[in-house]
PDB file of C-alpha atoms in Angstrom:
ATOM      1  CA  UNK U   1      30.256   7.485 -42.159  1.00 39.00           C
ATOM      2  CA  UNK U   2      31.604   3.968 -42.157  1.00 51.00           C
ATOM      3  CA  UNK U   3      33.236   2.733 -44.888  1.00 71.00           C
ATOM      4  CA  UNK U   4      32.204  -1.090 -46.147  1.00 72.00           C
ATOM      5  CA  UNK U   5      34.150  -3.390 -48.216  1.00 78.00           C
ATOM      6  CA  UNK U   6      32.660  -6.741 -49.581  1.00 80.00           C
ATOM      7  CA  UNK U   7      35.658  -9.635 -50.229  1.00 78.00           C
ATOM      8  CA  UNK U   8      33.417 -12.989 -52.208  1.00 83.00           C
ATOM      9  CA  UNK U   9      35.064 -16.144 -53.724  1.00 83.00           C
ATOM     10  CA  UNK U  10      33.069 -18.986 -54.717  1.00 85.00           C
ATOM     11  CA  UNK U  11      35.767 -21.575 -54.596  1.00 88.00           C
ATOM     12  CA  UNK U  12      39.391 -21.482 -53.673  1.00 88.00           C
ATOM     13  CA  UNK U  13      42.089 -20.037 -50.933  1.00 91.00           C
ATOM     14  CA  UNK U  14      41.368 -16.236 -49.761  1.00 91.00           C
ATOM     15  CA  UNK U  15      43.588 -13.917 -48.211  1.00 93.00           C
ATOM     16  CA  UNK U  16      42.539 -10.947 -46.488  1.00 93.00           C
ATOM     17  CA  UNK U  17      45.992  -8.954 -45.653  1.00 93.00           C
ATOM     18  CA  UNK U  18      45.132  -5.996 -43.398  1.00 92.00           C
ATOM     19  CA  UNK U  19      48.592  -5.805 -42.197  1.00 90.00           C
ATOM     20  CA  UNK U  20      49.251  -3.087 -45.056  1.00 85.00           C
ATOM     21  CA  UNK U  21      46.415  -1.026 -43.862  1.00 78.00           C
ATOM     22  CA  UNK U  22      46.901   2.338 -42.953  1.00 63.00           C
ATOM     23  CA  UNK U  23      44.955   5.590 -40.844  1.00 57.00           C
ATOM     24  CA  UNK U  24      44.097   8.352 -42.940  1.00 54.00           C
ATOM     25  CA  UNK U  25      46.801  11.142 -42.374  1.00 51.00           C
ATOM     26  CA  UNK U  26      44.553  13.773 -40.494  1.00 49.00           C
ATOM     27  CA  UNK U  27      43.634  11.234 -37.774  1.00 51.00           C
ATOM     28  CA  UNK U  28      45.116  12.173 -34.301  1.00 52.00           C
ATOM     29  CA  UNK U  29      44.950  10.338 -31.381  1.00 53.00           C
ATOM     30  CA  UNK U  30      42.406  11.537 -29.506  1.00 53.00           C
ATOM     31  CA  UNK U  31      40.187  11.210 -32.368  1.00 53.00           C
ATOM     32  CA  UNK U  32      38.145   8.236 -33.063  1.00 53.00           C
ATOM     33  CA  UNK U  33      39.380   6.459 -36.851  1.00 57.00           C
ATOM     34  CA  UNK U  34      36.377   5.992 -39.032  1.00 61.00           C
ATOM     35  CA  UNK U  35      35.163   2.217 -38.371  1.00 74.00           C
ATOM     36  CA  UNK U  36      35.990  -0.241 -41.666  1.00 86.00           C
ATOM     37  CA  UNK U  37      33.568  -2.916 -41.953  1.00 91.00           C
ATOM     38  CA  UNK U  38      34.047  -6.312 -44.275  1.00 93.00           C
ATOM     39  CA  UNK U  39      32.058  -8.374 -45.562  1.00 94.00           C
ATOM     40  CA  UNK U  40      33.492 -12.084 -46.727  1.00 94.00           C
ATOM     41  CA  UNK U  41      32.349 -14.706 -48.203  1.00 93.00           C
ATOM     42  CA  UNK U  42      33.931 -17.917 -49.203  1.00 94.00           C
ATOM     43  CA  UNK U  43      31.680 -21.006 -50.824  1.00 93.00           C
ATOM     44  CA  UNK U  44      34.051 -23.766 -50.429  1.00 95.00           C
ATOM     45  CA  UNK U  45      37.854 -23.180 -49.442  1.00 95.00           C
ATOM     46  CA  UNK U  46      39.427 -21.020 -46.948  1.00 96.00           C
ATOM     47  CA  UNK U  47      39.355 -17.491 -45.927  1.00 96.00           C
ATOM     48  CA  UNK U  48      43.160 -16.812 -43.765  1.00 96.00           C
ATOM     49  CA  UNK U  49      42.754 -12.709 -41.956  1.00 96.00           C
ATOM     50  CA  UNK U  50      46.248 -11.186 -41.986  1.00 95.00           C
ATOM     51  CA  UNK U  51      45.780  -8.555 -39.078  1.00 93.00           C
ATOM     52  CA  UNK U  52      48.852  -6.512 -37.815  1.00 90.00           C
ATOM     53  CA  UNK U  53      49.725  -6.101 -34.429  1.00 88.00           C
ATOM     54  CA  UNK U  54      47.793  -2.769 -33.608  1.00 86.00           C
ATOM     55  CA  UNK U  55      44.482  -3.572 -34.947  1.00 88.00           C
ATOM     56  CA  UNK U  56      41.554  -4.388 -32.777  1.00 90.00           C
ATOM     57  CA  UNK U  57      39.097  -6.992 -35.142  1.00 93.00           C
ATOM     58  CA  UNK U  58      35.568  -7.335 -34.558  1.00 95.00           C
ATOM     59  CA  UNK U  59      35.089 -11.204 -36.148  1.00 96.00           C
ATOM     60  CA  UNK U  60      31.805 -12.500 -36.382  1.00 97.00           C
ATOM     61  CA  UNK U  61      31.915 -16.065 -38.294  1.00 96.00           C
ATOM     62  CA  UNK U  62      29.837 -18.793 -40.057  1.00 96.00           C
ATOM     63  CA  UNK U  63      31.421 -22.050 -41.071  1.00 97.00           C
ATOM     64  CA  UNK U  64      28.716 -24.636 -42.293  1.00 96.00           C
ATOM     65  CA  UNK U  65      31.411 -27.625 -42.476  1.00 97.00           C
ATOM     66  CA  UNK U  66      34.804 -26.989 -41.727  1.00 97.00           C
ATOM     67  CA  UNK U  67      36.818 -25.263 -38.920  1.00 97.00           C
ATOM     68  CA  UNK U  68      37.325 -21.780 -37.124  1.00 97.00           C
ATOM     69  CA  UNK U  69      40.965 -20.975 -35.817  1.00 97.00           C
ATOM     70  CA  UNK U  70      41.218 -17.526 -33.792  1.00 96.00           C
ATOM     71  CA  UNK U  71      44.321 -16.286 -32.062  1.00 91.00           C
ATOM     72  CA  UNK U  72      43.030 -16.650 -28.019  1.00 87.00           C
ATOM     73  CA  UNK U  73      41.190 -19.387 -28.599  1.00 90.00           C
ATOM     74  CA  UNK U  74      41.053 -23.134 -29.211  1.00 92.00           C
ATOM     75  CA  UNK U  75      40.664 -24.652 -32.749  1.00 94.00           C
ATOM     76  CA  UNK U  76      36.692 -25.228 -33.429  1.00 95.00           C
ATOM     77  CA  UNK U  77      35.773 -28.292 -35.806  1.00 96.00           C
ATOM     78  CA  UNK U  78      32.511 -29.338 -37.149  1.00 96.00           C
ATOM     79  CA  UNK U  79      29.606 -28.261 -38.385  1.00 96.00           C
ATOM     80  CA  UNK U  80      27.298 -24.639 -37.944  1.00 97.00           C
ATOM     81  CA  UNK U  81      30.134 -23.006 -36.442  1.00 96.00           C
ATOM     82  CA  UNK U  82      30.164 -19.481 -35.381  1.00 95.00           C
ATOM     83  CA  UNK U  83      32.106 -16.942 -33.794  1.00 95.00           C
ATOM     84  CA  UNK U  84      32.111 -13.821 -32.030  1.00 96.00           C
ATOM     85  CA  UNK U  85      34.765 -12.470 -30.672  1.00 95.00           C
ATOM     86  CA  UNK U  86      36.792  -8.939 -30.144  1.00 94.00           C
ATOM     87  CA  UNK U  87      40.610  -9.699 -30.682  1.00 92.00           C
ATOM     88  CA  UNK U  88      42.307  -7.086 -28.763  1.00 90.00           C
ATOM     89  CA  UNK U  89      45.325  -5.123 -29.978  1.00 88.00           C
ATOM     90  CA  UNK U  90      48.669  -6.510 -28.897  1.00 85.00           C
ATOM     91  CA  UNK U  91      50.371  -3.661 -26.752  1.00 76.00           C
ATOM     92  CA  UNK U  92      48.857  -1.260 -24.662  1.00 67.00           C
ATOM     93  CA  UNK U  93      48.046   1.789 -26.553  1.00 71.00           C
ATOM     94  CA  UNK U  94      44.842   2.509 -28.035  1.00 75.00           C
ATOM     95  CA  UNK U  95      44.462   0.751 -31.451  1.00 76.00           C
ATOM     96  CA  UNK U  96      45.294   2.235 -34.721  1.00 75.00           C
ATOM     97  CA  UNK U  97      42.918   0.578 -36.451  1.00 78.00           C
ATOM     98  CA  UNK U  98      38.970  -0.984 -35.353  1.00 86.00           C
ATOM     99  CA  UNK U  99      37.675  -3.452 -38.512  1.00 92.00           C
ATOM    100  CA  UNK U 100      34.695  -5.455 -37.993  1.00 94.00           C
ATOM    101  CA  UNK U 101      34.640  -8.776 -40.451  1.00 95.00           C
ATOM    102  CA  UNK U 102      31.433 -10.705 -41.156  1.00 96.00           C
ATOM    103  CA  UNK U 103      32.598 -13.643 -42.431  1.00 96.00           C
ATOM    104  CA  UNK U 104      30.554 -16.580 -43.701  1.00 95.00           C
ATOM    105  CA  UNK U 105      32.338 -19.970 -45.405  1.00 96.00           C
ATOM    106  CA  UNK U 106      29.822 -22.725 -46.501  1.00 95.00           C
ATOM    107  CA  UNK U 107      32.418 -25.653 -46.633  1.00 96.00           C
ATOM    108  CA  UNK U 108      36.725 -24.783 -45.505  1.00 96.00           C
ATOM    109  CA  UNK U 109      38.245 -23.066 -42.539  1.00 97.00           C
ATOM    110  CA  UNK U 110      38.171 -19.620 -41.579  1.00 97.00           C
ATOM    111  CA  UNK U 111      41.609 -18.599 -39.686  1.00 97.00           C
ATOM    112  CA  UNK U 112      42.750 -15.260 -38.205  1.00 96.00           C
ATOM    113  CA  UNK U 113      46.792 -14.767 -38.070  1.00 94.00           C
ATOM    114  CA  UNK U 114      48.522 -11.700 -36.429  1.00 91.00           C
ATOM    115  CA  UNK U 115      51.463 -10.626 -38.324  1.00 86.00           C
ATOM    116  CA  UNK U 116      54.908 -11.498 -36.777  1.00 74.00           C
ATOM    117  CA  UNK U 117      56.092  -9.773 -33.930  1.00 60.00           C
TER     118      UNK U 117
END
């Protein structure tokens, strides 16, 4: 089963550090990790995605008025915003990690930052 977290501020700066995340001890390999999904919401602010080097994120994003900065791509200002986009491991093994984000901000930016090299 897939596990699902829900992240909501109203108002204000959120982080979401996944850099800290880890596999579950039994996983090996050859066996597929158990697929995290997020849910976050931000009313008015900014939502910054900490995502360490060996994740693979599944970002799908809503930004009413505001911007959308992805690592890969070009800033996006404006209004009704969205993305969807895979943003591939960094290396070339197999990723540790698969997260899929649902992200939504009314009013702010919504910015994904790998963790330093």
């Amino acid at each position: 089963l897939a596990r699902r977290q829900v992240l909501s501020v109203e108002c204000g700066a959120a982080v979401l550090d996944l850099t800290a995340l880890s596999a579950p001890p039994d996983v090996e390999r050859d066996i597929p990790t158990q697929p995290l999904t997020i849910d976050a919401g931000v009313g008015l602010g900014e939502l910054i995605i900490l995502i360490p080097l060996d994740m693979e994120l599944d970002l799908t994003g809503s930004v009413n008025l505001g911007q959308i900065k992805v690592p890969g791509s070009p800033l996006t200002e404006g209004t009704d915003l969205t993305v969807e986009q895979t943003i591939d491991p960094l290396g070339t093994n197999d990723p540790t990690y698969v997260v899929t984000i649902d992200a939504a901000l009314g009013a702010g930016n919504l910015e994904v930052r790998r963790e330093a090299a």
